[in-house]
Amino acid sequence: MIDAAELIDNTFLRQFQLDVEGDLATIEYSLQDRKIFLTKLTVPESVTDDVFVEDFLKLVMENIQDRNISVVPTSPPIAKFIRRNRRYKSMLPVGVRI
């Protein structure tokens, strides 16, 4: 399991970052009004474990939930994650369905 303290919100590059054995896993975002658009998920080639991606996305979603902002997933892997994890669907803005 990934520790929440390891997650970095790099506001300059507009991405969440997580160090993975010297490489970076990132989720790029765009923040507009009270919505965060998750646009791109990048995981190092050295990571072949799907559980890592799930844990990384859960950590990011919890971070966003703590800020009380809506999520708009524009990246297919992130949208797929939200479809599988119904508890995060409540974070979608009104009118957005995935």
mmCIF file of N, CA and C in Angstrom:
data_model
loop_
_atom_site.group_PDB
_atom_site.id
_atom_site.type_symbol
_atom_site.label_atom_id
_atom_site.label_comp_id
_atom_site.label_asym_id
_atom_site.label_seq_id
_atom_site.Cartn_x
_atom_site.Cartn_y
_atom_site.Cartn_z
ATOM 1 N N MET A 1 0.841 -1.191 0.000
ATOM 2 C CA MET A 1 0.000 0.000 0.000
ATOM 3 C C MET A 1 0.880 1.246 0.000
ATOM 4 N N ILE A 2 0.433 2.240 -0.686
ATOM 5 C CA ILE A 2 1.168 3.496 -0.815
ATOM 6 C C ILE A 2 0.803 4.397 0.360
ATOM 7 N N ASP A 3 1.806 5.074 0.897
ATOM 8 C CA ASP A 3 1.588 6.001 1.999
ATOM 9 C C ASP A 3 1.166 7.361 1.442
ATOM 10 N N ALA A 4 0.157 7.958 2.053
ATOM 11 C CA ALA A 4 -0.367 9.255 1.597
ATOM 12 C C ALA A 4 0.694 10.345 1.651
ATOM 13 N N ALA A 5 1.654 10.216 2.549
ATOM 14 C CA ALA A 5 2.699 11.229 2.681
ATOM 15 C C ALA A 5 3.616 11.249 1.460
ATOM 16 N N GLU A 6 3.615 10.181 0.663
ATOM 17 C CA GLU A 6 4.483 10.104 -0.503
ATOM 18 C C GLU A 6 3.915 10.868 -1.701
ATOM 19 N N LEU A 7 2.620 11.163 -1.688
ATOM 20 C CA LEU A 7 1.979 11.850 -2.803
ATOM 21 C C LEU A 7 2.335 13.332 -2.791
ATOM 22 N N ILE A 8 2.745 13.841 -3.954
ATOM 23 C CA ILE A 8 3.109 15.246 -4.088
ATOM 24 C C ILE A 8 2.169 15.885 -5.108
ATOM 25 N N ASP A 9 1.593 17.025 -4.738
ATOM 26 C CA ASP A 9 0.789 17.801 -5.680
ATOM 27 C C ASP A 9 1.681 18.920 -6.188
ATOM 28 N N ASN A 10 2.253 18.724 -7.363
ATOM 29 C CA ASN A 10 3.137 19.702 -7.969
ATOM 30 C C ASN A 10 2.269 20.700 -8.731
ATOM 31 N N THR A 11 1.924 21.807 -8.078
ATOM 32 C CA THR A 11 1.021 22.786 -8.684
ATOM 33 C C THR A 11 1.678 23.525 -9.844
ATOM 34 N N PHE A 12 2.995 23.631 -9.840
ATOM 35 C CA PHE A 12 3.697 24.298 -10.941
ATOM 36 C C PHE A 12 3.547 23.505 -12.237
ATOM 37 N N LEU A 13 3.743 22.187 -12.156
ATOM 38 C CA LEU A 13 3.601 21.326 -13.332
ATOM 39 C C LEU A 13 2.171 20.815 -13.502
ATOM 40 N N ARG A 14 1.301 21.130 -12.546
ATOM 41 C CA ARG A 14 -0.087 20.687 -12.524
ATOM 42 C C ARG A 14 -0.186 19.170 -12.660
ATOM 43 N N GLN A 15 0.446 18.487 -11.703
ATOM 44 C CA GLN A 15 0.371 17.037 -11.690
ATOM 45 C C GLN A 15 0.600 16.487 -10.291
ATOM 46 N N PHE A 16 -0.066 15.361 -10.037
ATOM 47 C CA PHE A 16 0.194 14.606 -8.821
ATOM 48 C C PHE A 16 1.359 13.685 -9.146
ATOM 49 N N GLN A 17 2.298 13.574 -8.197
ATOM 50 C CA GLN A 17 3.492 12.769 -8.436
ATOM 51 C C GLN A 17 3.702 11.781 -7.299
ATOM 52 N N LEU A 18 4.233 10.631 -7.679
ATOM 53 C CA LEU A 18 4.567 9.610 -6.703
ATOM 54 C C LEU A 18 5.866 8.958 -7.135
ATOM 55 N N ASP A 19 6.864 8.966 -6.242
ATOM 56 C CA ASP A 19 8.161 8.372 -6.549
ATOM 57 C C ASP A 19 8.055 6.850 -6.487
ATOM 58 N N VAL A 20 8.498 6.198 -7.567
ATOM 59 C CA VAL A 20 8.481 4.736 -7.638
ATOM 60 C C VAL A 20 9.890 4.274 -7.969
ATOM 61 N N GLU A 21 10.652 3.974 -6.935
ATOM 62 C CA GLU A 21 12.020 3.479 -7.101
ATOM 63 C C GLU A 21 12.841 4.343 -8.055
ATOM 64 N N GLY A 22 12.787 5.648 -7.869
ATOM 65 C CA GLY A 22 13.576 6.568 -8.674
ATOM 66 C C GLY A 22 12.859 7.112 -9.902
ATOM 67 N N ASP A 23 11.748 6.513 -10.277
ATOM 68 C CA ASP A 23 10.948 7.017 -11.397
ATOM 69 C C ASP A 23 9.702 7.699 -10.846
ATOM 70 N N LEU A 24 9.000 8.456 -11.702
ATOM 71 C CA LEU A 24 7.795 9.157 -11.265
ATOM 72 C C LEU A 24 6.557 8.597 -11.936
ATOM 73 N N ALA A 25 5.554 8.314 -11.125
ATOM 74 C CA ALA A 25 4.205 8.057 -11.628
ATOM 75 C C ALA A 25 3.478 9.387 -11.497
ATOM 76 N N THR A 26 2.758 9.795 -12.544
ATOM 77 C CA THR A 26 2.111 11.110 -12.515
ATOM 78 C C THR A 26 0.678 11.034 -13.025
ATOM 79 N N ILE A 27 -0.119 11.967 -12.543
ATOM 80 C CA ILE A 27 -1.450 12.221 -13.087
ATOM 81 C C ILE A 27 -1.512 13.717 -13.335
ATOM 82 N N GLU A 28 -1.601 14.085 -14.608
ATOM 83 C CA GLU A 28 -1.679 15.496 -14.973
ATOM 84 C C GLU A 28 -3.109 15.977 -14.801
ATOM 85 N N TYR A 29 -3.242 17.254 -14.439
ATOM 86 C CA TYR A 29 -4.578 17.803 -14.229
ATOM 87 C C TYR A 29 -4.659 19.256 -14.656
ATOM 88 N N SER A 30 -5.908 19.701 -14.790
ATOM 89 C CA SER A 30 -6.204 21.107 -15.054
ATOM 90 C C SER A 30 -7.281 21.509 -14.058
ATOM 91 N N LEU A 31 -7.046 22.563 -13.325
ATOM 92 C CA LEU A 31 -7.980 23.015 -12.298
ATOM 93 C C LEU A 31 -8.723 24.238 -12.809
ATOM 94 N N GLN A 32 -10.068 24.135 -12.890
ATOM 95 C CA GLN A 32 -10.896 25.246 -13.359
ATOM 96 C C GLN A 32 -12.107 25.359 -12.450
ATOM 97 N N ASP A 33 -12.322 26.535 -11.911
ATOM 98 C CA ASP A 33 -13.403 26.770 -10.951
ATOM 99 C C ASP A 33 -13.283 25.754 -9.823
ATOM 100 N N ARG A 34 -14.340 25.009 -9.561
ATOM 101 C CA ARG A 34 -14.320 23.989 -8.497
ATOM 102 C C ARG A 34 -14.284 22.587 -9.102
ATOM 103 N N LYS A 35 -13.610 22.469 -10.273
ATOM 104 C CA LYS A 35 -13.484 21.179 -10.955
ATOM 105 C C LYS A 35 -12.026 20.913 -11.262
ATOM 106 N N ILE A 36 -11.654 19.647 -11.133
ATOM 107 C CA ILE A 36 -10.310 19.237 -11.518
ATOM 108 C C ILE A 36 -10.459 18.213 -12.641
ATOM 109 N N PHE A 37 -9.841 18.516 -13.779
ATOM 110 C CA PHE A 37 -9.874 17.631 -14.937
ATOM 111 C C PHE A 37 -8.622 16.765 -14.896
ATOM 112 N N LEU A 38 -8.780 15.466 -14.722
ATOM 113 C CA LEU A 38 -7.647 14.542 -14.698
ATOM 114 C C LEU A 38 -7.404 14.106 -16.139
ATOM 115 N N THR A 39 -6.286 14.561 -16.714
ATOM 116 C CA THR A 39 -6.096 14.440 -18.157
ATOM 117 C C THR A 39 -5.156 13.332 -18.607
ATOM 118 N N LYS A 40 -4.194 12.947 -17.789
ATOM 119 C CA LYS A 40 -3.218 11.958 -18.263
ATOM 120 C C LYS A 40 -2.601 11.199 -17.093
ATOM 121 N N LEU A 41 -2.586 9.879 -17.217
ATOM 122 C CA LEU A 41 -1.958 9.002 -16.229
ATOM 123 C C LEU A 41 -0.695 8.429 -16.847
ATOM 124 N N THR A 42 0.429 8.597 -16.163
ATOM 125 C CA THR A 42 1.702 8.048 -16.629
ATOM 126 C C THR A 42 2.313 7.224 -15.502
ATOM 127 N N VAL A 43 2.615 5.974 -15.815
ATOM 128 C CA VAL A 43 3.219 5.068 -14.840
ATOM 129 C C VAL A 43 4.521 4.559 -15.440
ATOM 130 N N PRO A 44 5.602 4.508 -14.651
ATOM 131 C CA PRO A 44 6.878 4.020 -15.185
ATOM 132 C C PRO A 44 6.750 2.591 -15.728
ATOM 133 N N GLU A 45 7.555 2.289 -16.751
ATOM 134 C CA GLU A 45 7.536 0.958 -17.359
ATOM 135 C C GLU A 45 7.923 -0.131 -16.370
ATOM 136 N N SER A 46 8.683 0.232 -15.348
ATOM 137 C CA SER A 46 9.115 -0.756 -14.353
ATOM 138 C C SER A 46 7.962 -1.264 -13.494
ATOM 139 N N VAL A 47 6.846 -0.529 -13.491
ATOM 140 C CA VAL A 47 5.677 -0.929 -12.700
ATOM 141 C C VAL A 47 4.732 -1.732 -13.598
ATOM 142 N N THR A 48 4.592 -3.012 -13.284
ATOM 143 C CA THR A 48 3.696 -3.873 -14.062
ATOM 144 C C THR A 48 2.503 -4.314 -13.235
ATOM 145 N N ASP A 49 2.420 -3.823 -12.020
ATOM 146 C CA ASP A 49 1.388 -4.235 -11.080
ATOM 147 C C ASP A 49 0.165 -3.324 -11.184
ATOM 148 N N ASP A 50 -0.992 -3.894 -11.531
ATOM 149 C CA ASP A 50 -2.224 -3.111 -11.619
ATOM 150 C C ASP A 50 -2.668 -2.600 -10.249
ATOM 151 N N VAL A 51 -2.273 -3.287 -9.193
ATOM 152 C CA VAL A 51 -2.637 -2.874 -7.839
ATOM 153 C C VAL A 51 -2.002 -1.520 -7.525
ATOM 154 N N PHE A 52 -0.789 -1.281 -8.029
ATOM 155 C CA PHE A 52 -0.132 0.008 -7.808
ATOM 156 C C PHE A 52 -0.961 1.135 -8.417
ATOM 157 N N VAL A 53 -1.432 0.944 -9.645
ATOM 158 C CA VAL A 53 -2.229 1.974 -10.323
ATOM 159 C C VAL A 53 -3.509 2.243 -9.536
ATOM 160 N N GLU A 54 -4.181 1.173 -9.076
ATOM 161 C CA GLU A 54 -5.402 1.327 -8.263
ATOM 162 C C GLU A 54 -5.117 2.132 -7.005
ATOM 163 N N ASP A 55 -4.047 1.781 -6.304
ATOM 164 C CA ASP A 55 -3.689 2.468 -5.055
ATOM 165 C C ASP A 55 -3.332 3.932 -5.310
ATOM 166 N N PHE A 56 -2.615 4.193 -6.402
ATOM 167 C CA PHE A 56 -2.233 5.560 -6.766
ATOM 168 C C PHE A 56 -3.487 6.389 -7.050
ATOM 169 N N LEU A 57 -4.405 5.838 -7.820
ATOM 170 C CA LEU A 57 -5.641 6.563 -8.139
ATOM 171 C C LEU A 57 -6.500 6.779 -6.897
ATOM 172 N N LYS A 58 -6.567 5.803 -6.012
ATOM 173 C CA LYS A 58 -7.337 5.964 -4.767
ATOM 174 C C LYS A 58 -6.755 7.093 -3.936
ATOM 175 N N LEU A 59 -5.440 7.142 -3.867
ATOM 176 C CA LEU A 59 -4.764 8.179 -3.090
ATOM 177 C C LEU A 59 -5.058 9.571 -3.660
ATOM 178 N N VAL A 60 -5.013 9.699 -4.975
ATOM 179 C CA VAL A 60 -5.296 10.981 -5.621
ATOM 180 C C VAL A 60 -6.762 11.361 -5.406
ATOM 181 N N MET A 61 -7.670 10.404 -5.563
ATOM 182 C CA MET A 61 -9.098 10.688 -5.392
ATOM 183 C C MET A 61 -9.403 11.123 -3.957
ATOM 184 N N GLU A 62 -8.777 10.505 -2.980
ATOM 185 C CA GLU A 62 -8.984 10.904 -1.582
ATOM 186 C C GLU A 62 -8.445 12.311 -1.336
ATOM 187 N N ASN A 63 -7.317 12.631 -1.965
ATOM 188 C CA ASN A 63 -6.746 13.975 -1.844
ATOM 189 C C ASN A 63 -7.712 15.006 -2.411
ATOM 190 N N ILE A 64 -8.294 14.715 -3.567
ATOM 191 C CA ILE A 64 -9.244 15.624 -4.204
ATOM 192 C C ILE A 64 -10.521 15.722 -3.371
ATOM 193 N N GLN A 65 -10.960 14.602 -2.833
ATOM 194 C CA GLN A 65 -12.174 14.578 -2.013
ATOM 195 C C GLN A 65 -12.007 15.454 -0.773
ATOM 196 N N ASP A 66 -10.822 15.443 -0.183
ATOM 197 C CA ASP A 66 -10.547 16.288 0.981
ATOM 198 C C ASP A 66 -10.647 17.772 0.645
ATOM 199 N N ARG A 67 -10.390 18.128 -0.607
ATOM 200 C CA ARG A 67 -10.471 19.528 -1.045
ATOM 201 C C ARG A 67 -11.900 19.933 -1.415
ATOM 202 N N ASN A 68 -12.775 18.954 -1.486
ATOM 203 C CA ASN A 68 -14.191 19.186 -1.803
ATOM 204 C C ASN A 68 -14.376 19.833 -3.181
ATOM 205 N N ILE A 69 -13.694 19.256 -4.195
ATOM 206 C CA ILE A 69 -13.875 19.709 -5.572
ATOM 207 C C ILE A 69 -14.333 18.542 -6.437
ATOM 208 N N SER A 70 -14.992 18.862 -7.528
ATOM 209 C CA SER A 70 -15.509 17.842 -8.439
ATOM 210 C C SER A 70 -14.400 17.336 -9.358
ATOM 211 N N VAL A 71 -14.571 16.100 -9.833
ATOM 212 C CA VAL A 71 -13.589 15.455 -10.697
ATOM 213 C C VAL A 71 -14.196 15.212 -12.067
ATOM 214 N N VAL A 72 -13.441 15.557 -13.103
ATOM 215 C CA VAL A 72 -13.836 15.246 -14.474
ATOM 216 C C VAL A 72 -12.694 14.430 -15.084
ATOM 217 N N PRO A 73 -12.883 13.107 -15.193
ATOM 218 C CA PRO A 73 -11.821 12.272 -15.763
ATOM 219 C C PRO A 73 -11.856 12.327 -17.292
ATOM 220 N N THR A 74 -10.807 12.839 -17.914
ATOM 221 C CA THR A 74 -10.741 12.866 -19.370
ATOM 222 C C THR A 74 -9.801 11.789 -19.895
ATOM 223 N N SER A 75 -9.094 11.130 -19.010
ATOM 224 C CA SER A 75 -8.198 10.039 -19.380
ATOM 225 C C SER A 75 -8.963 8.714 -19.276
ATOM 226 N N PRO A 76 -8.957 7.891 -20.324
ATOM 227 C CA PRO A 76 -9.700 6.617 -20.287
ATOM 228 C C PRO A 76 -9.374 5.711 -19.096
ATOM 229 N N PRO A 77 -8.088 5.540 -18.710
ATOM 230 C CA PRO A 77 -7.826 4.674 -17.551
ATOM 231 C C PRO A 77 -8.424 5.221 -16.243
ATOM 232 N N ILE A 78 -8.465 6.542 -16.109
ATOM 233 C CA ILE A 78 -9.019 7.148 -14.893
ATOM 234 C C ILE A 78 -10.541 7.020 -14.903
ATOM 235 N N ALA A 79 -11.165 7.212 -16.058
ATOM 236 C CA ALA A 79 -12.617 7.032 -16.171
ATOM 237 C C ALA A 79 -12.996 5.583 -15.871
ATOM 238 N N LYS A 80 -12.202 4.647 -16.350
ATOM 239 C CA LYS A 80 -12.445 3.222 -16.096
ATOM 240 C C LYS A 80 -12.356 2.924 -14.597
ATOM 241 N N PHE A 81 -11.381 3.540 -13.936
ATOM 242 C CA PHE A 81 -11.227 3.361 -12.488
ATOM 243 C C PHE A 81 -12.470 3.858 -11.745
ATOM 244 N N ILE A 82 -12.987 5.018 -12.131
ATOM 245 C CA ILE A 82 -14.162 5.575 -11.455
ATOM 246 C C ILE A 82 -15.395 4.706 -11.720
ATOM 247 N N ARG A 83 -15.498 4.165 -12.933
ATOM 248 C CA ARG A 83 -16.618 3.252 -13.247
ATOM 249 C C ARG A 83 -16.589 2.026 -12.340
ATOM 250 N N ARG A 84 -15.402 1.511 -12.070
ATOM 251 C CA ARG A 84 -15.264 0.310 -11.224
ATOM 252 C C ARG A 84 -15.423 0.619 -9.742
ATOM 253 N N ASN A 85 -15.146 1.843 -9.338
ATOM 254 C CA ASN A 85 -15.210 2.231 -7.929
ATOM 255 C C ASN A 85 -16.323 3.249 -7.746
ATOM 256 N N ARG A 86 -17.504 2.776 -7.552
ATOM 257 C CA ARG A 86 -18.705 3.616 -7.513
ATOM 258 C C ARG A 86 -18.673 4.695 -6.439
ATOM 259 N N ARG A 87 -17.904 4.491 -5.388
ATOM 260 C CA ARG A 87 -17.902 5.495 -4.306
ATOM 261 C C ARG A 87 -17.358 6.841 -4.775
ATOM 262 N N TYR A 88 -16.600 6.854 -5.877
ATOM 263 C CA TYR A 88 -16.051 8.107 -6.383
ATOM 264 C C TYR A 88 -16.981 8.788 -7.389
ATOM 265 N N LYS A 89 -18.039 8.111 -7.813
ATOM 266 C CA LYS A 89 -18.971 8.712 -8.779
ATOM 267 C C LYS A 89 -19.657 9.951 -8.208
ATOM 268 N N SER A 90 -19.793 10.010 -6.901
ATOM 269 C CA SER A 90 -20.422 11.184 -6.284
ATOM 270 C C SER A 90 -19.552 12.433 -6.435
ATOM 271 N N MET A 91 -18.297 12.263 -6.802
ATOM 272 C CA MET A 91 -17.382 13.393 -6.989
ATOM 273 C C MET A 91 -17.513 14.021 -8.379
ATOM 274 N N LEU A 92 -18.261 13.359 -9.270
ATOM 275 C CA LEU A 92 -18.453 13.905 -10.613
ATOM 276 C C LEU A 92 -19.385 15.104 -10.553
ATOM 277 N N PRO A 93 -19.161 16.122 -11.382
ATOM 278 C CA PRO A 93 -20.071 17.277 -11.390
ATOM 279 C C PRO A 93 -21.436 16.869 -11.949
ATOM 280 N N VAL A 94 -22.454 17.643 -11.647
ATOM 281 C CA VAL A 94 -23.808 17.387 -12.122
ATOM 282 C C VAL A 94 -23.803 17.347 -13.653
ATOM 283 N N GLY A 95 -24.407 16.317 -14.204
ATOM 284 C CA GLY A 95 -24.517 16.193 -15.649
ATOM 285 C C GLY A 95 -23.407 15.398 -16.302
ATOM 286 N N VAL A 96 -22.350 15.072 -15.586
ATOM 287 C CA VAL A 96 -21.253 14.306 -16.141
ATOM 288 C C VAL A 96 -21.467 12.832 -15.795
ATOM 289 N N ARG A 97 -21.497 12.000 -16.832
ATOM 290 C CA ARG A 97 -21.650 10.552 -16.642
ATOM 291 C C ARG A 97 -20.522 9.840 -17.367
ATOM 292 N N ILE A 98 -20.084 8.782 -16.742
ATOM 293 C CA ILE A 98 -19.038 7.979 -17.392
ATOM 294 C C ILE A 98 -19.452 6.526 -17.421
#
